[in-house]
Amino acid sequence: MLMRCGPGCHCPSPSPSNLIPKRVTSKESCQATDGKHRQSQKMIHSLFLINCSGDIFLEKHWKSVVSQSVCDYFFEAQEKAIDVENVPPVISTPHHYLISIYRDKIFFVSVIQTEVPPLFVIEFLHRVADTFQDYFGECSETAIKDNVVIVYELLEEMLDNGFPLATESNILKELIKPPTILRSVVNSITGSSNVGDTLPTGQLSNIPWRRAGVKYTNNEAYFDVIEEIDAIIDKSGSTVFAEIQGVIDSCIKLSGMPDLSLSFMNPRLLDDVSFHPCIRFKRWESERVLSFIPPDGNFRLISYRVSSQNLVAIPVYVKHMISFKENSSSGRFDVTIGPKQNMGKTVEGVVMTVHMPKAVLNMNLTATQGSYTFDPVTKVLTWDVGKITPQKLPNLKGIVNLQSGAPKPEENPSLNIQFKIQQLAISGLKVNRLDMYGEKYKPFKGVKYITKAGKFQVRT
């Protein structure tokens, strides 16, 4: 996901044309990247990769080494957070700033020695994780450890003296070839490396995201419209907060230098849109059409937000009755989940997670569908429902056993719901048509819609 500078911003570019663009909203942010400042300070000084167990399994430093003890501040913040998603993305220490993201059960923690726009660093860290995903098929601790040489080579190319340099996948793959079994065998025998011998063709181009001479037997263009609903539902079932975060992920395998135009049935729905640099912004401003020469392969075309609550349809409802009696060692738990506004589509992959009060010892429940687990240590109840059929709604009910003599819990727990709906964009966004110019062949085109829960919470 990439962001352009705000209108009227004249901050100088800190690196070549394929840098990650950033949104600048203040004069101070512009001044943070001026030439003199760049020469005296690095943007990113060090990078630590930390797993869920708190082990630092990889570190990379640019110029001087920063001690691992700086991560103690991060571990303190992690202990205070209820779950991994609540760890603050920016942590201030006496001599550094720690800016982090959480991806695929890994914390990417960068060490900064001077004030920089945090979004710039966060976007770069996401680009690093995306690159690992693209190269190794997954961004996991195992994949990174198995390809540690390539990881260090990539980090050397992606960051130059602490500033992003080559971040486009097409350029990186010409600089450092992705690992294959055959290449690994040849390298081990010959002692050669994956580093390319020539400068990438796109490095000095005005479209650095696309390499030259692309050829495919089958020409295809696929677009995935993926929307996540963030919502808070109160006890009565009314919506307190609702917002849709959406992205359009693309997989483009087209020969030559195609010029694409993607139009929507209702583009005015979209707020706060962030674009890949390939998109011609003026065309979007005037016509609400995405016009672009695409990168080769997988990339995120745009991300967007739908924040008007009257446009956000809530696809599931939850009936709940959770009660704890005064001076009693037991309570009642009864929850039913059903489909709501889903346009005739099936709600599937439903999982409910509940952080029960500390006084709860165990739970004796009966599920009419799926299975449940309760961890008496973490006090987390997980109900894996699966697919919801309107004819028979899934229900989970039973007895909650409390510690004897413990006071009644002050408040009821909140229910966190996960779900997925195939072939539906809950905002109502629909792709109208895709046109291609500059090439004579006819590509195969496909669009897929997915709606899923983001932070979807029901208060009881």
Coordinates of N, CA, C and O in Angstrom, one line a residue, residues 42 45-46 60-67 113:
K42 N 20.6 9.1 9.6 CA 19.9 8.1 8.9 C 18.4 8.1 9.3 O 18.1 8.6 10.3
H45 N 18.0 3.2 11.4 CA 19.4 2.8 11.8 C 19.6 1.3 11.9 O 20.6 0.8 11.5
S46 N 18.6 0.6 12.4 CA 18.7 -0.8 12.6 C 17.3 -1.4 12.4 O 16.3 -0.8 12.6
K60 N 19.6 -6.5 11.5 CA 20.3 -5.8 10.4 C 20.6 -4.4 10.8 O 19.8 -3.7 11.3
H61 N 21.9 -4.0 10.7 CA 22.3 -2.7 11.1 C 23.0 -2.0 9.9 O 23.6 -2.6 9.1
W62 N 22.7 -0.7 9.8 CA 23.3 0.1 8.7 C 24.3 1.0 9.4 O 24.0 1.9 10.2
K63 N 25.6 0.8 9.1 CA 26.8 1.5 9.6 C 27.2 1.0 11.0 O 28.1 0.3 11.1
S64 N 26.5 1.5 12.0 CA 26.9 1.1 13.4 C 25.9 0.2 14.0 O 24.7 0.2 13.7
V65 N 26.4 -0.6 15.0 CA 25.5 -1.6 15.6 C 24.8 -1.0 16.8 O 25.4 -0.3 17.6
V66 N 23.5 -1.2 16.9 CA 22.7 -0.8 18.0 C 22.4 -2.1 18.9 O 22.0 -3.1 18.3
S67 N 22.7 -1.9 20.1 CA 22.5 -3.1 21.0 C 21.1 -3.6 21.1 O 20.1 -2.9 21.0
Q113 N 16.9 7.2 15.1 CA 17.6 8.0 16.0 C 17.2 9.5 15.9 O 17.6 10.3 16.7

